[in-house]
Structure formats: C-alpha cells, structure tokens
Tab-separated table of C-alpha atoms in Angstrom:
chain	number	residue	atom	x	y	z
A	3	GLY	CA	0.000	0.000	0.000
A	4	GLN	CA	0.902	3.672	-0.081
A	5	SER	CA	1.334	5.636	3.117
A	6	LEU	CA	2.864	8.757	4.581
A	7	GLU	CA	3.596	9.138	8.268
A	8	GLN	CA	3.933	12.446	10.071
A	9	PRO	CA	3.381	13.443	13.714
A	10	SER	CA	-0.168	14.443	14.534
A	11	GLU	CA	0.793	17.457	16.611
A	12	VAL	CA	3.844	19.556	17.400
A	13	THR	CA	4.105	22.378	19.940
A	14	ALA	CA	6.710	25.144	19.857
A	15	VAL	CA	7.364	28.606	21.236
A	16	GLU	CA	7.135	31.816	19.225
A	17	GLY	CA	10.525	32.682	17.771
A	18	ALA	CA	11.820	29.125	17.992
A	19	ILE	CA	12.618	26.543	15.301
A	20	VAL	CA	10.502	23.465	14.657
A	21	GLN	CA	10.967	20.440	12.419
A	22	ILE	CA	8.089	18.344	11.056
A	23	ASN	CA	9.104	14.925	9.783
A	24	CYS	CA	7.543	12.823	7.068
A	25	THR	CA	8.307	9.247	6.067
A	26	TYR	CA	6.688	7.725	3.027
A	27	GLN	CA	6.084	4.446	1.277
A	28	THR	CA	4.668	4.827	-2.220
A	29	SER	CA	4.721	2.886	-5.466
A	30	GLY	CA	5.953	5.861	-7.506
A	31	PHE	CA	7.955	8.919	-6.515
A	32	TYR	CA	8.627	12.141	-8.369
A	33	GLY	CA	9.031	14.410	-5.373
A	34	LEU	CA	7.844	15.496	-1.936
A	35	SER	CA	5.727	18.592	-1.380
A	36	TRP	CA	4.662	20.475	1.721
A	37	TYR	CA	1.400	22.361	2.165
A	38	GLN	CA	0.043	24.618	4.871
A	39	GLN	CA	-3.602	24.739	5.868
A	40	HIS	CA	-5.126	27.188	8.315
A	41	ASP	CA	-8.355	26.264	10.073
A	42	GLY	CA	-11.270	26.728	7.705
A	43	GLY	CA	-9.012	27.350	4.727
A	44	ALA	CA	-7.690	25.459	1.747
A	45	PRO	CA	-4.187	23.960	1.565
A	46	THR	CA	-1.532	26.225	0.079
A	47	PHE	CA	1.768	25.135	-1.418
A	48	LEU	CA	4.984	25.708	0.538
A	49	SER	CA	7.792	23.753	-1.085
A	50	TYR	CA	8.836	20.877	-3.317
A	51	ASN	CA	11.869	18.562	-3.269
A	52	ALA	CA	12.619	16.326	-6.217
A	53	LEU	CA	16.270	15.723	-5.377
A	54	ASP	CA	18.084	14.942	-2.150
A	55	GLY	CA	19.064	17.935	-0.093
A	56	LEU	CA	17.755	21.118	1.383
A	57	GLU	CA	15.541	23.704	-0.305
A	58	GLU	CA	15.195	27.082	1.381
A	59	THR	CA	12.383	29.568	0.939
A	60	GLY	CA	12.579	32.401	3.422
A	61	ARG	CA	11.841	31.135	6.936
A	62	PHE	CA	10.846	27.712	5.608
A	63	SER	CA	13.203	24.965	4.483
A	64	SER	CA	12.460	21.461	3.269
A	65	PHE	CA	14.746	18.463	3.135
A	66	LEU	CA	14.572	15.174	1.257
A	67	SER	CA	16.460	11.895	1.467
A	68	ARG	CA	15.140	9.553	-1.195
A	69	SER	CA	17.277	6.630	-0.005
A	70	ASP	CA	15.632	6.884	3.442
A	71	SER	CA	12.158	7.744	2.080
A	72	TYR	CA	12.230	10.655	4.477
A	73	GLY	CA	11.771	14.371	4.436
A	74	TYR	CA	11.180	17.231	6.804
A	75	LEU	CA	9.904	20.771	6.890
A	76	LEU	CA	11.866	23.242	8.997
A	77	LEU	CA	10.214	26.428	10.178
A	78	GLN	CA	12.421	29.121	11.676
A	79	GLU	CA	11.621	32.263	13.665
A	80	LEU	CA	8.156	30.967	14.379
A	81	GLN	CA	5.344	33.471	14.321
A	82	MET	CA	1.830	33.083	15.679
A	83	LYS	CA	0.509	33.166	12.121
A	84	ASP	CA	2.389	29.898	11.463
A	85	SER	CA	-0.158	28.100	13.655
A	86	ALA	CA	-1.730	25.747	11.138
A	87	SER	CA	-1.704	22.175	9.911
A	88	TYR	CA	1.147	21.066	7.690
A	89	PHE	CA	0.856	18.244	5.171
A	90	CYS	CA	3.489	16.342	3.294
A	91	ALA	CA	2.423	14.958	-0.077
A	92	VAL	CA	4.205	12.601	-2.460
A	93	ASP	CA	4.029	13.294	-6.186
A	94	SER	CA	3.314	9.716	-7.256
A	95	ASN	CA	2.491	9.010	-10.892
A	96	TYR	CA	-0.640	11.060	-11.585
A	97	GLN	CA	-1.681	11.461	-7.980
A	98	LEU	CA	-0.653	13.408	-4.929
A	99	ILE	CA	-0.574	11.070	-1.931
A	100	TRP	CA	-1.161	12.984	1.311
A	101	GLY	CA	-0.116	12.488	4.900
A	102	ALA	CA	-2.686	12.979	7.666
A	103	GLY	CA	-1.204	16.329	8.638
A	104	THR	CA	0.663	17.809	11.599
A	105	LYS	CA	-1.049	20.434	13.706
A	106	LEU	CA	1.496	23.048	14.751
A	107	ILE	CA	0.637	24.801	18.000
A	108	ILE	CA	2.659	27.909	18.791
A	109	LYS	CA	2.781	29.330	22.293
A	110	PRO	CA	3.743	32.939	23.052
B	264	ASN	CA	-6.479	35.388	-12.478
B	265	ALA	CA	-9.266	33.398	-10.768
B	266	GLY	CA	-7.345	30.127	-10.272
B	267	VAL	CA	-9.654	27.334	-9.086
B	268	THR	CA	-13.278	28.274	-8.506
B	269	GLN	CA	-15.505	25.945	-6.547
B	270	THR	CA	-19.219	26.307	-5.915
B	271	PRO	CA	-21.193	26.248	-3.706
B	272	LYS	CA	-19.356	27.182	-0.495
B	273	PHE	CA	-21.939	25.615	1.767
B	274	ARG	CA	-24.778	23.168	1.246
B	275	ILE	CA	-27.168	21.156	3.368
B	276	LEU	CA	-28.658	18.064	1.748
B	277	LYS	CA	-31.290	15.675	2.939
B	278	ILE	CA	-30.569	11.959	2.866
B	279	GLY	CA	-31.226	10.593	-0.615
B	280	GLN	CA	-30.925	13.918	-2.425
B	281	SER	CA	-28.380	14.493	-5.175
B	282	MET	CA	-26.208	17.452	-6.069
B	283	THR	CA	-23.305	18.545	-8.240
B	284	LEU	CA	-20.274	20.390	-6.928
B	285	GLN	CA	-18.819	22.618	-9.610
B	286	CYS	CA	-15.099	23.165	-10.180
B	287	THR	CA	-13.504	25.360	-12.833
B	288	GLN	CA	-9.872	26.330	-13.360
B	289	ASP	CA	-8.507	28.921	-15.765
B	290	MET	CA	-4.821	27.924	-15.647
B	291	ASN	CA	-4.992	25.339	-18.452
B	292	HIS	CA	-3.965	22.618	-16.016
B	293	ASN	CA	-4.080	19.018	-17.147
B	294	TYR	CA	-4.518	17.370	-13.768
B	295	MET	CA	-7.587	17.931	-11.628
B	296	TYR	CA	-8.635	16.312	-8.353
B	297	TRP	CA	-11.507	16.001	-5.957
B	298	TYR	CA	-10.711	15.447	-2.284
B	299	ARG	CA	-12.752	15.177	0.841
B	300	GLN	CA	-11.469	16.200	4.232
B	301	ASP	CA	-13.127	15.101	7.443
B	302	PRO	CA	-12.522	17.119	10.645
B	303	GLY	CA	-8.940	16.841	11.879
B	304	MET	CA	-7.973	14.530	9.045
B	305	GLY	CA	-5.968	14.668	5.862
B	306	LEU	CA	-7.180	14.744	2.295
B	307	LYS	CA	-8.700	11.645	0.762
B	308	LEU	CA	-8.790	11.400	-3.016
B	309	ILE	CA	-12.214	10.750	-4.515
B	310	TYR	CA	-11.554	11.025	-8.263
B	311	TYR	CA	-8.924	12.536	-10.488
B	312	SER	CA	-8.450	13.435	-14.125
B	313	VAL	CA	-5.305	13.808	-16.230
B	314	GLY	CA	-7.044	15.539	-19.116
B	315	ALA	CA	-10.351	16.095	-20.882
B	316	GLY	CA	-12.222	12.832	-21.315
B	317	ILE	CA	-10.017	10.917	-18.860
B	318	THR	CA	-11.021	10.216	-15.268
B	319	ASP	CA	-10.059	7.619	-12.690
B	320	LYS	CA	-11.039	6.543	-9.198
B	321	GLY	CA	-9.133	7.522	-6.102
B	322	GLU	CA	-9.269	6.052	-2.587
B	323	VAL	CA	-12.940	6.761	-1.787
B	324	PRO	CA	-15.008	6.894	-5.014
B	325	ASN	CA	-18.156	5.126	-3.811
B	326	GLY	CA	-21.225	7.358	-3.934
B	327	TYR	CA	-19.610	9.866	-6.320
B	328	ASN	CA	-19.235	10.380	-10.047
B	329	VAL	CA	-17.240	12.802	-12.173
B	330	SER	CA	-16.898	13.925	-15.749
B	331	ARG	CA	-14.276	15.966	-17.607
B	332	SER	CA	-15.674	17.195	-20.882
B	333	THR	CA	-13.360	20.222	-21.034
B	334	THR	CA	-9.924	21.100	-19.668
B	335	GLU	CA	-11.472	23.774	-17.443
B	336	ASP	CA	-14.347	21.945	-15.734
B	337	PHE	CA	-14.405	18.948	-13.410
B	338	PRO	CA	-17.791	18.588	-11.677
B	339	LEU	CA	-18.383	16.093	-8.867
B	340	ARG	CA	-21.806	14.447	-8.638
B	341	LEU	CA	-23.195	13.042	-5.392
B	342	GLU	CA	-25.980	10.559	-5.914
B	343	LEU	CA	-28.292	9.512	-3.060
B	344	ALA	CA	-26.573	11.546	-0.351
B	345	ALA	CA	-25.780	9.773	2.917
B	346	PRO	CA	-24.684	11.176	6.323
B	347	SER	CA	-21.244	9.607	5.751
B	348	GLN	CA	-20.740	12.114	2.935
B	349	THR	CA	-20.830	15.032	5.365
B	350	SER	CA	-17.401	16.570	4.847
B	351	VAL	CA	-15.457	19.437	3.317
B	352	TYR	CA	-14.792	18.919	-0.379
B	353	PHE	CA	-11.836	20.447	-2.187
B	354	CYS	CA	-11.176	20.640	-5.876
B	355	ALA	CA	-7.553	21.080	-6.941
B	356	SER	CA	-5.582	21.352	-10.142
B	357	ARG	CA	-1.953	21.226	-11.167
B	358	LYS	CA	-0.180	21.569	-14.469
B	359	GLU	CA	2.094	18.537	-14.464
B	360	ARG	CA	4.233	16.239	-12.360
B	361	GLY	CA	7.720	17.194	-11.287
B	362	GLN	CA	8.661	20.849	-11.039
B	363	GLU	CA	5.200	21.942	-12.191
B	364	THR	CA	3.663	19.976	-9.372
B	365	GLU	CA	2.202	22.803	-7.252
B	366	ALA	CA	-1.474	22.087	-6.657
B	367	PHE	CA	-3.930	24.968	-6.488
B	368	PHE	CA	-7.063	24.511	-4.441
B	369	GLY	CA	-10.553	25.885	-4.565
B	370	GLN	CA	-11.982	27.430	-1.402
B	371	GLY	CA	-13.858	24.269	-0.452
B	372	THR	CA	-17.477	23.191	-0.139
B	373	ARG	CA	-18.823	22.430	3.298
B	374	LEU	CA	-21.493	19.780	2.850
B	375	THR	CA	-23.822	18.525	5.554
B	376	VAL	CA	-26.171	15.608	4.925
B	377	VAL	CA	-29.072	15.386	7.382
C-alpha cells in the first residue's frame, strides 16, 4: 500500500525553530511537497523537493532523502501566524498522496 | 487570475438527495482532483483526471461520479446523499508532475447531509 507518516501534533514557542518529519512508502515517486492549511481554509503550497538535499524559501526549508524515504519541513523564527496544519504529499504518478497532517501549535 | 473556482461554499442536503459540486480552473492545467477532508484529518482522493475525457477513481469513489468534458471543468456528482458524505470537499488542479507539481485549491465546499 501507499502511506505517509507524520506526527499528529507539534508544539513550539514563538521565535523558535521546529521540524516536522515525514516518512513515506509509495509505489511511484517524483518528489515530496509540503502544504500549509489554516483552520477553515484550503491547503496552500509551501515547497517541493525532487532531489536529495535542502531547499530554502525564506523562513521555511524542506529536506529530502530519497534513499531513506524521508523528508522534513523546517520552520524558523516561528510566528503566531504559522499556527496551522502542515501536510506532506508525495508526487506519485498522476496522484498526490497525502499524509494525515501535523497540527502546529505555537505558544507565546 | 481566478485560479480554481468551486461552488457552492456551503450546502445542506437531505438523505437521498443528489447534487453537483462545480469546479472550474482557468490555468490550463491538465490534472484535476476532488478530495474530501473530514474534521482533523488529511485529504482523501475521490476522483482525479489527467485531461479532458479521462477520469479515474481515487481512494474513496463510492457514492460519487465525475466527468471531464473540457480542460477547465471537473464537476463532482453526489448521488443519493448519505450522512457519511458530510465533509469538506476540495477541488484542486496542477499543471504537471515534477517541477510543475504545485497544486492549487478551490476554497472548499462544506457539505452537511441530514
């Protein structure tokens, strides 16, 4: 079967750094994406890794290791507005296979 | 640029009724998707399409039907609504796999079946 595993909830302090991990098992793999979803909203795209290594976009970075079927999203200088759910998604053949999401709780 | 437009935003259906959720994108994307999201859960794929005239089932297709007569439109039909279909429905599109993989989502349809 196809599956993605990520923690259900992560708590961090405003201004800190947090890492959200994702491990995957899929029949096809073109890349790993990360999406952010605020309560009541639609998912929005954050980043995409097709090759091993780190991709940086402002305060957000994403990492991929294809040999370990593992990736993570790193959020730096956390702000209250980063409180949301974060999803990893594998680009597999014609589909996007989604994890169950990680709820990020940020405390002042 | 409108992106992905989904209608309606909210709907209440009675058990056994039918309805069509509309989805239109103006980005000339090949791939389109319908997902449902239950509270506190991830996205489950209902149906997807890789181009006009081509559709395929996802994880949870039972109780739903789709069509893709044009590149722009991908309506989702609910037949004989059941309480288990109470959920938030998202339509999404993306251009291609690989570097063009970013998916764009509609604003969602909150459906309640009573």
